[in-house]
Amino acid sequence: MRTDQILTRLERVFARLDREPERPAHLQTPQMSRHRVVLLGSTLAFYLAIVVAVLTTSWLVRLDWQIMFFRPYEQWPQLHAFLDYLVVLGQRGPTAVMVAAWLGWRSWRQHTLRPLITLGVALLLLNITVGAVKLGLGRLGPHYATEIGSAELFAGGDIFPSGHTANAVVTWGILAYLASTGVTRRVLSVVSAVVSLSVGATTVYLGTHWVSDVLLGWSAGLLILLALPWFEPLIARTETYVFDVRELLRRRAETGRMPAPVVAALTPLLSAGGKWQLRPVTAVSTEVVVGTATGAVEEPVPQPVRGAVTVAAAAAPASAVTAHSPTARPVVHPAGRPHVIRSERTPVTPVGSRRPAHTERAATRGTAARPVAGG
């Protein structure tokens, strides 16, 4: 009896994705081949021919007016509600969000930023090229036309070429451009072509664009997709730069937890094999506690504080602590000692003084006939 689990289609898809944690190694970025160059040149020639036909008010402009007078939205009103939703597939905002979400997930799965950067470059090229022609020619749409038979150019409009159509070609075509396999690329190419053709025809049905607007929008979007291989080196350099910046910020965050002077001061202690921890003693010093491998804790090694004098240094004999003693080092009070005012402190003798210690002064005071005057 077979006990193999029968996986659904969705489970098989996710199982395949789990086996692809990185971008496939056999997948190569599209190159500017001779076939692509020929397609690019043909599309550019078609683009220029449409522009010239509209500028010269040729038969294409007459076709625009004939379809406008036909009013497709009045001939087939039952399609109006559906096509109002279909035209959203060509709007830049919703489509960019949907495609960016999918490509972002792919970037996370494959550990690469190429899909998102390619989408950004394509949209940037789309905005620059299509926007410049729109504003430069200034054509009015069918609903705002003023003179029958005119091309309605340089009148302050912005509908030539069709932005919906060009955006549909670029946004959905980028999925085919970034496909991982040849079969997927062909399927997505057909899907993107159907979507872009449907969006362009819908704008003509709704009366928001001329036919020539849609033709120029198709060619403008196709030009961007065909020219993307020329921008692959820029995309690769951008990805490398982003990863380098991320690594730099990560290293800075890791090394910024401890100042460099503290690390340099602790290096001899760490080389001895001891354990260390930092405890704040005062506002200007840091106490280092060193522990041995057996768990015994040695005395704290306080850092010197400028101008500090301790009781231990004052109680030492003058022969041990003098101004010429090379081993005389001031020591900080250990942490936790309560602060006392100046009048309650034990009188001390400054380091380096020639005055005798307290014990000798006490012996002299007992044998003298009169008390010692002065400090």
Coordinates of C-alpha atoms in Angstrom, one line a residue:
M1 CA 0.0 0.0 0.0
R2 CA 1.4 3.4 -1.0
T3 CA 1.6 6.1 1.6
D4 CA 2.9 8.9 -0.5
Q5 CA 1.3 12.2 0.2
I6 CA -0.6 13.7 -2.8
L7 CA 0.3 17.3 -3.0
T8 CA -2.0 19.9 -4.5
R9 CA -0.8 22.3 -7.2
L10 CA -0.3 25.1 -4.7
E11 CA 1.7 22.9 -2.4
R12 CA 3.9 21.8 -5.3
V13 CA 4.6 25.4 -6.2
F14 CA 5.7 26.3 -2.7
A15 CA 7.8 23.2 -2.4
R16 CA 9.6 24.2 -5.6
L17 CA 10.1 27.7 -4.2
D18 CA 11.6 26.3 -1.0
R19 CA 14.2 24.5 -3.1
E20 CA 15.2 27.8 -4.7
P21 CA 16.6 29.9 -1.9
E22 CA 18.8 31.9 -4.4
R23 CA 18.6 33.1 -8.0
P24 CA 19.2 30.3 -10.4
A25 CA 22.8 30.1 -11.5
H26 CA 22.0 29.2 -15.1
L27 CA 19.8 32.3 -15.6
Q28 CA 21.6 34.9 -17.6
T29 CA 20.6 38.6 -17.9
P30 CA 19.2 39.5 -21.3
Q31 CA 21.9 40.7 -23.8
M32 CA 21.6 43.2 -26.6
S33 CA 21.6 40.6 -29.4
R34 CA 21.2 41.3 -33.1
H35 CA 17.6 40.2 -33.0
R36 CA 16.8 42.6 -30.3
V37 CA 18.6 45.4 -32.0
V38 CA 16.6 44.8 -35.2
L39 CA 13.3 44.9 -33.2
L40 CA 14.4 48.0 -31.4
G41 CA 15.2 49.8 -34.7
S42 CA 11.9 48.7 -36.2
T43 CA 9.9 49.9 -33.2
L44 CA 11.7 53.2 -33.3
A45 CA 10.9 53.7 -36.9
F46 CA 7.2 52.9 -36.3
Y47 CA 7.3 55.4 -33.4
L48 CA 8.7 58.2 -35.5
A49 CA 6.2 57.3 -38.4
I50 CA 3.3 57.8 -36.0
V51 CA 4.6 61.1 -34.8
V52 CA 5.1 62.4 -38.3
A53 CA 1.7 61.2 -39.4
V54 CA 0.0 63.1 -36.6
L55 CA 2.2 66.3 -37.1
T56 CA 1.2 66.3 -40.8
T57 CA -2.5 65.6 -40.2
S58 CA -2.5 62.6 -42.4
W59 CA -5.0 59.7 -42.8
L60 CA -4.2 58.6 -39.2
V61 CA -5.8 61.8 -37.8
R62 CA -8.9 61.3 -40.0
L63 CA -9.1 57.8 -38.6
D64 CA -9.0 59.2 -35.1
W65 CA -11.9 61.5 -35.8
Q66 CA -14.0 58.7 -37.5
I67 CA -13.7 56.5 -34.5
M68 CA -14.4 59.4 -32.1
F69 CA -17.7 60.1 -34.0
F70 CA -18.5 56.4 -33.9
R71 CA -18.6 56.5 -30.1
P72 CA -17.9 52.9 -29.2
Y73 CA -19.2 53.5 -25.6
E74 CA -22.6 54.2 -27.0
Q75 CA -22.6 51.2 -29.4
W76 CA -21.8 48.7 -26.7
P77 CA -23.0 50.2 -23.4
Q78 CA -23.1 46.8 -21.7
L79 CA -19.3 46.7 -21.6
H80 CA -18.9 50.0 -20.0
A81 CA -19.0 48.8 -16.3
F82 CA -16.5 46.0 -17.0
L83 CA -14.1 48.1 -19.0
D84 CA -14.0 50.8 -16.3
Y85 CA -12.3 48.2 -14.0
L86 CA -10.1 46.8 -16.8
V87 CA -8.5 50.1 -17.5
V88 CA -7.1 50.2 -14.0
L89 CA -4.5 47.6 -15.2
G90 CA -2.9 50.5 -17.0
Q91 CA -2.8 53.0 -14.2
R92 CA 0.6 53.6 -12.9
G93 CA -0.1 53.7 -9.2
P94 CA -2.0 50.4 -8.7
T95 CA 0.0 48.4 -11.2
A96 CA 3.4 49.6 -9.8
V97 CA 2.3 48.6 -6.3
M98 CA 1.2 45.1 -7.4
V99 CA 4.2 44.4 -9.5
A100 CA 6.6 45.9 -6.9
A101 CA 5.1 43.6 -4.2
W102 CA 5.7 40.5 -6.4
L103 CA 9.2 41.5 -7.4
G104 CA 10.1 42.4 -3.8
W105 CA 9.1 39.0 -2.7
R106 CA 11.3 37.5 -5.5
S107 CA 14.2 39.7 -4.4
W108 CA 13.8 38.4 -0.8
R109 CA 13.6 34.8 -2.0
Q110 CA 16.6 35.0 -4.4
H111 CA 18.7 37.3 -2.3
T112 CA 19.1 39.9 -5.0
L113 CA 17.9 43.4 -5.7
R114 CA 18.0 43.1 -9.5
P115 CA 14.2 42.7 -9.9
L116 CA 13.3 45.8 -7.9
I117 CA 16.1 47.9 -9.4
T118 CA 15.1 46.9 -12.9
L119 CA 11.5 47.9 -12.3
G120 CA 12.7 51.3 -10.9
V121 CA 14.9 51.9 -14.0
A122 CA 12.0 51.0 -16.4
L123 CA 9.5 53.2 -14.6
L124 CA 12.0 56.1 -14.6
L125 CA 12.6 55.7 -18.3
L126 CA 8.9 55.6 -18.9
N127 CA 8.2 58.7 -17.0
I128 CA 11.0 60.6 -18.7
T129 CA 10.4 59.6 -22.3
V130 CA 6.6 59.5 -22.3
G131 CA 6.2 62.6 -20.1
A132 CA 8.6 64.7 -22.3
V133 CA 6.6 63.8 -25.5
K134 CA 3.3 64.5 -23.8
L135 CA 4.3 67.9 -22.6
G136 CA 6.2 68.8 -25.8
L137 CA 3.3 68.0 -28.2
G138 CA 0.5 69.0 -25.9
R139 CA -2.3 67.2 -27.7
L140 CA -5.9 67.4 -26.5
G141 CA -8.1 64.3 -26.0
P142 CA -11.3 63.5 -27.9
H143 CA -13.6 64.9 -25.2
Y144 CA -11.7 68.3 -25.4
A145 CA -11.3 68.6 -29.2
T146 CA -12.2 72.0 -30.6
E147 CA -11.7 71.8 -34.4
I148 CA -13.0 68.8 -36.5
G149 CA -10.2 67.2 -38.5
S150 CA -7.4 68.9 -36.6
A151 CA -4.6 67.0 -34.8
E152 CA -5.2 69.2 -31.7
L153 CA -1.5 69.6 -31.1
F154 CA 0.3 72.2 -29.0
A155 CA -3.0 73.1 -27.2
G156 CA -1.9 72.3 -23.7
G157 CA -3.0 68.7 -23.5
D158 CA -1.1 65.6 -22.3
I159 CA -2.6 62.5 -23.9
F160 CA -0.2 61.8 -26.7
P161 CA 1.1 59.1 -26.3
S162 CA -1.3 57.1 -24.2
G163 CA 0.2 56.8 -20.7
H164 CA -2.1 53.9 -19.7
T165 CA -1.0 51.9 -22.7
A166 CA 2.7 52.5 -22.3
N167 CA 2.5 51.8 -18.6
A168 CA 0.7 48.5 -19.2
V169 CA 3.4 47.4 -21.7
V170 CA 6.3 48.3 -19.3
T171 CA 4.7 47.2 -16.0
W172 CA 3.5 43.8 -17.1
G173 CA 6.2 43.2 -19.7
I174 CA 8.9 43.6 -17.0
L175 CA 7.6 40.3 -15.5
A176 CA 8.4 38.5 -18.7
Y177 CA 11.8 40.3 -18.9
L178 CA 12.7 39.0 -15.5
A179 CA 11.3 35.5 -15.9
S180 CA 13.5 32.6 -14.6
T181 CA 12.8 30.1 -17.4
G182 CA 12.2 30.3 -21.1
V183 CA 8.7 28.8 -20.8
T184 CA 7.7 31.3 -18.1
R185 CA 9.1 34.2 -20.3
R186 CA 7.0 33.1 -23.2
V187 CA 3.8 32.8 -21.2
L188 CA 4.3 36.1 -19.4
S189 CA 5.0 37.8 -22.8
V190 CA 1.7 36.6 -24.1
V191 CA -0.1 37.7 -20.9
S192 CA 1.5 41.2 -20.9
A193 CA 0.7 41.6 -24.6
V194 CA -3.0 40.7 -24.1
V195 CA -3.2 43.1 -21.1
S196 CA -1.6 46.0 -22.8
L197 CA -3.7 45.6 -26.0
S198 CA -6.8 45.4 -23.9
V199 CA -6.0 48.5 -21.9
G200 CA -5.2 50.4 -25.1
A201 CA -8.4 49.4 -26.8
T202 CA -10.4 50.2 -23.6
T203 CA -9.1 53.8 -23.6
V204 CA -10.3 54.2 -27.2
Y205 CA -13.7 52.6 -26.2
L206 CA -14.1 55.1 -23.3
G207 CA -13.2 58.0 -25.6
T208 CA -10.2 59.2 -23.5
H209 CA -7.6 58.6 -26.2
W210 CA -7.3 58.7 -30.0
V211 CA -6.2 55.6 -31.9
S212 CA -2.9 57.2 -32.7
D213 CA -2.3 57.8 -28.9
V214 CA -2.6 54.1 -28.3
L215 CA -0.4 53.1 -31.2
L216 CA 2.3 55.5 -29.9
G217 CA 1.9 54.2 -26.3
W218 CA 2.4 50.6 -27.4
S219 CA 5.6 51.5 -29.3
A220 CA 6.9 53.7 -26.5
G221 CA 6.5 50.9 -23.9
L222 CA 8.1 48.4 -26.2
L223 CA 11.1 50.6 -26.8
I224 CA 11.8 50.7 -23.1
L225 CA 11.6 46.9 -22.7
L226 CA 13.9 46.4 -25.7
A227 CA 16.5 48.9 -24.5
L228 CA 16.7 47.5 -20.9
P229 CA 19.7 45.3 -21.6
W230 CA 21.8 48.5 -22.2
F231 CA 21.1 49.4 -18.6
E232 CA 22.1 46.1 -17.1
P233 CA 25.6 47.3 -16.1
L234 CA 24.0 50.3 -14.3
I235 CA 21.6 47.9 -12.5
A236 CA 24.5 45.7 -11.4
R237 CA 26.6 48.6 -10.1
T238 CA 23.6 50.0 -8.3
E239 CA 22.9 46.6 -6.6
T240 CA 26.6 46.3 -5.6
Y241 CA 26.6 49.8 -4.2
V242 CA 23.5 49.2 -2.1
F243 CA 24.9 46.0 -0.7
D244 CA 28.2 47.7 0.1
V245 CA 26.4 50.5 1.9
R246 CA 24.4 48.0 3.9
E247 CA 27.6 46.1 4.9
L248 CA 29.2 49.4 5.9
L249 CA 26.3 50.3 8.1
R250 CA 26.2 46.9 9.7
R251 CA 29.9 47.0 10.5
R252 CA 29.6 50.5 12.0
A253 CA 26.7 49.3 14.1
E254 CA 28.7 46.4 15.4
T255 CA 31.9 48.3 16.2
G256 CA 30.1 51.3 17.6
R257 CA 29.0 49.5 20.8
M258 CA 32.4 50.2 22.5
P259 CA 34.7 53.2 22.0
A260 CA 38.1 52.5 20.5
P261 CA 40.1 53.8 23.5
V262 CA 38.3 51.4 25.8
V263 CA 39.0 48.5 23.5
A264 CA 42.7 49.5 23.3
A265 CA 42.9 49.6 27.1
L266 CA 41.3 46.2 27.5
T267 CA 43.5 44.5 25.0
P268 CA 46.3 43.6 27.5
L269 CA 43.7 42.2 29.9
L270 CA 42.0 40.1 27.3
S271 CA 45.4 38.7 26.1
A272 CA 46.0 37.4 29.7
G273 CA 43.0 35.1 29.5
G274 CA 40.9 36.8 32.2
K275 CA 37.2 37.7 32.2
W276 CA 36.3 41.4 32.3
Q277 CA 33.4 43.6 32.9
L278 CA 32.9 47.4 33.1
R279 CA 31.4 49.2 36.2
P280 CA 31.0 53.0 36.3
V281 CA 32.8 54.5 39.3
T282 CA 32.6 58.2 38.7
A283 CA 31.6 60.5 35.9
V284 CA 35.1 60.6 34.6
S285 CA 36.5 57.1 35.3
T286 CA 35.6 53.5 34.6
E287 CA 36.5 50.5 36.9
V288 CA 37.7 47.3 35.3
V289 CA 37.2 44.1 37.3
V290 CA 39.3 41.1 36.2
G291 CA 38.5 37.6 37.1
T292 CA 40.7 34.5 36.9
A293 CA 39.7 31.1 35.4
T294 CA 39.1 29.7 38.9
G295 CA 36.5 32.3 39.8
A296 CA 38.5 34.3 42.2
V297 CA 38.1 38.1 41.8
E298 CA 41.0 40.3 42.2
E299 CA 41.0 43.8 43.5
P300 CA 39.5 46.5 41.3
V301 CA 41.9 48.2 39.1
P302 CA 40.7 51.8 39.1
Q303 CA 41.7 54.4 36.5
P304 CA 43.5 57.5 37.8
V305 CA 41.5 60.6 38.3
R306 CA 43.2 63.9 37.9
G307 CA 43.7 65.7 41.2
A308 CA 42.5 62.8 43.5
V309 CA 44.4 62.0 46.8
T310 CA 43.6 59.0 48.9
V311 CA 44.0 58.0 52.6
A312 CA 46.4 55.2 51.7
A313 CA 48.8 57.6 50.1
A314 CA 48.6 60.0 53.1
A315 CA 49.2 57.2 55.7
A316 CA 52.3 55.9 54.0
P317 CA 55.7 57.0 55.6
A318 CA 57.6 59.8 54.0
S319 CA 60.4 57.5 53.0
A320 CA 58.0 55.4 50.9
V321 CA 56.0 58.2 49.3
T322 CA 58.1 61.1 48.3
A323 CA 58.2 63.5 45.4
H324 CA 61.2 61.6 44.0
S325 CA 59.6 58.1 44.3
P326 CA 59.0 56.6 40.8
T327 CA 56.3 54.2 42.1
A328 CA 54.0 56.8 43.7
R329 CA 50.6 56.7 41.9
P330 CA 47.4 58.2 43.0
V331 CA 44.5 55.8 43.5
V332 CA 40.8 56.5 43.2
H333 CA 38.3 55.8 46.0
P334 CA 36.5 52.5 45.3
A335 CA 32.9 52.7 44.2
G336 CA 30.2 52.9 46.8
R337 CA 32.0 55.0 49.4
P338 CA 29.8 57.8 50.7
H339 CA 30.8 61.4 49.9
V340 CA 31.8 63.5 52.9
I341 CA 32.2 67.2 53.2
R342 CA 35.6 68.8 53.5
S343 CA 35.4 69.3 57.2
E344 CA 34.7 65.6 58.0
R345 CA 37.7 64.3 55.9
T346 CA 40.7 62.9 57.7
P347 CA 43.6 65.4 57.6
V348 CA 46.2 64.2 55.2
T349 CA 49.6 65.1 54.1
P350 CA 50.0 66.0 50.5
V351 CA 52.1 63.7 48.4
G352 CA 55.7 65.0 48.1
S353 CA 55.7 67.1 51.3
R354 CA 58.8 67.2 53.4
R355 CA 56.8 67.5 56.6
P356 CA 57.1 64.3 58.9
A357 CA 54.3 61.8 59.1
H358 CA 51.6 61.8 61.8
T359 CA 53.2 59.2 64.0
E360 CA 56.5 61.1 64.3
R361 CA 54.6 64.3 64.9
A362 CA 52.7 62.6 67.7
A363 CA 55.9 61.5 69.4
T364 CA 57.5 65.0 69.1
R365 CA 54.3 66.5 70.5
G366 CA 54.6 64.5 73.7
T367 CA 58.2 65.5 74.5
A368 CA 58.1 69.2 73.5
A369 CA 57.8 71.8 76.2
R370 CA 55.3 73.8 74.2
P371 CA 52.8 72.9 71.5
V372 CA 53.8 73.0 68.0
A373 CA 52.3 76.1 66.4
G374 CA 51.2 76.3 62.8
G375 CA 49.6 73.8 60.3

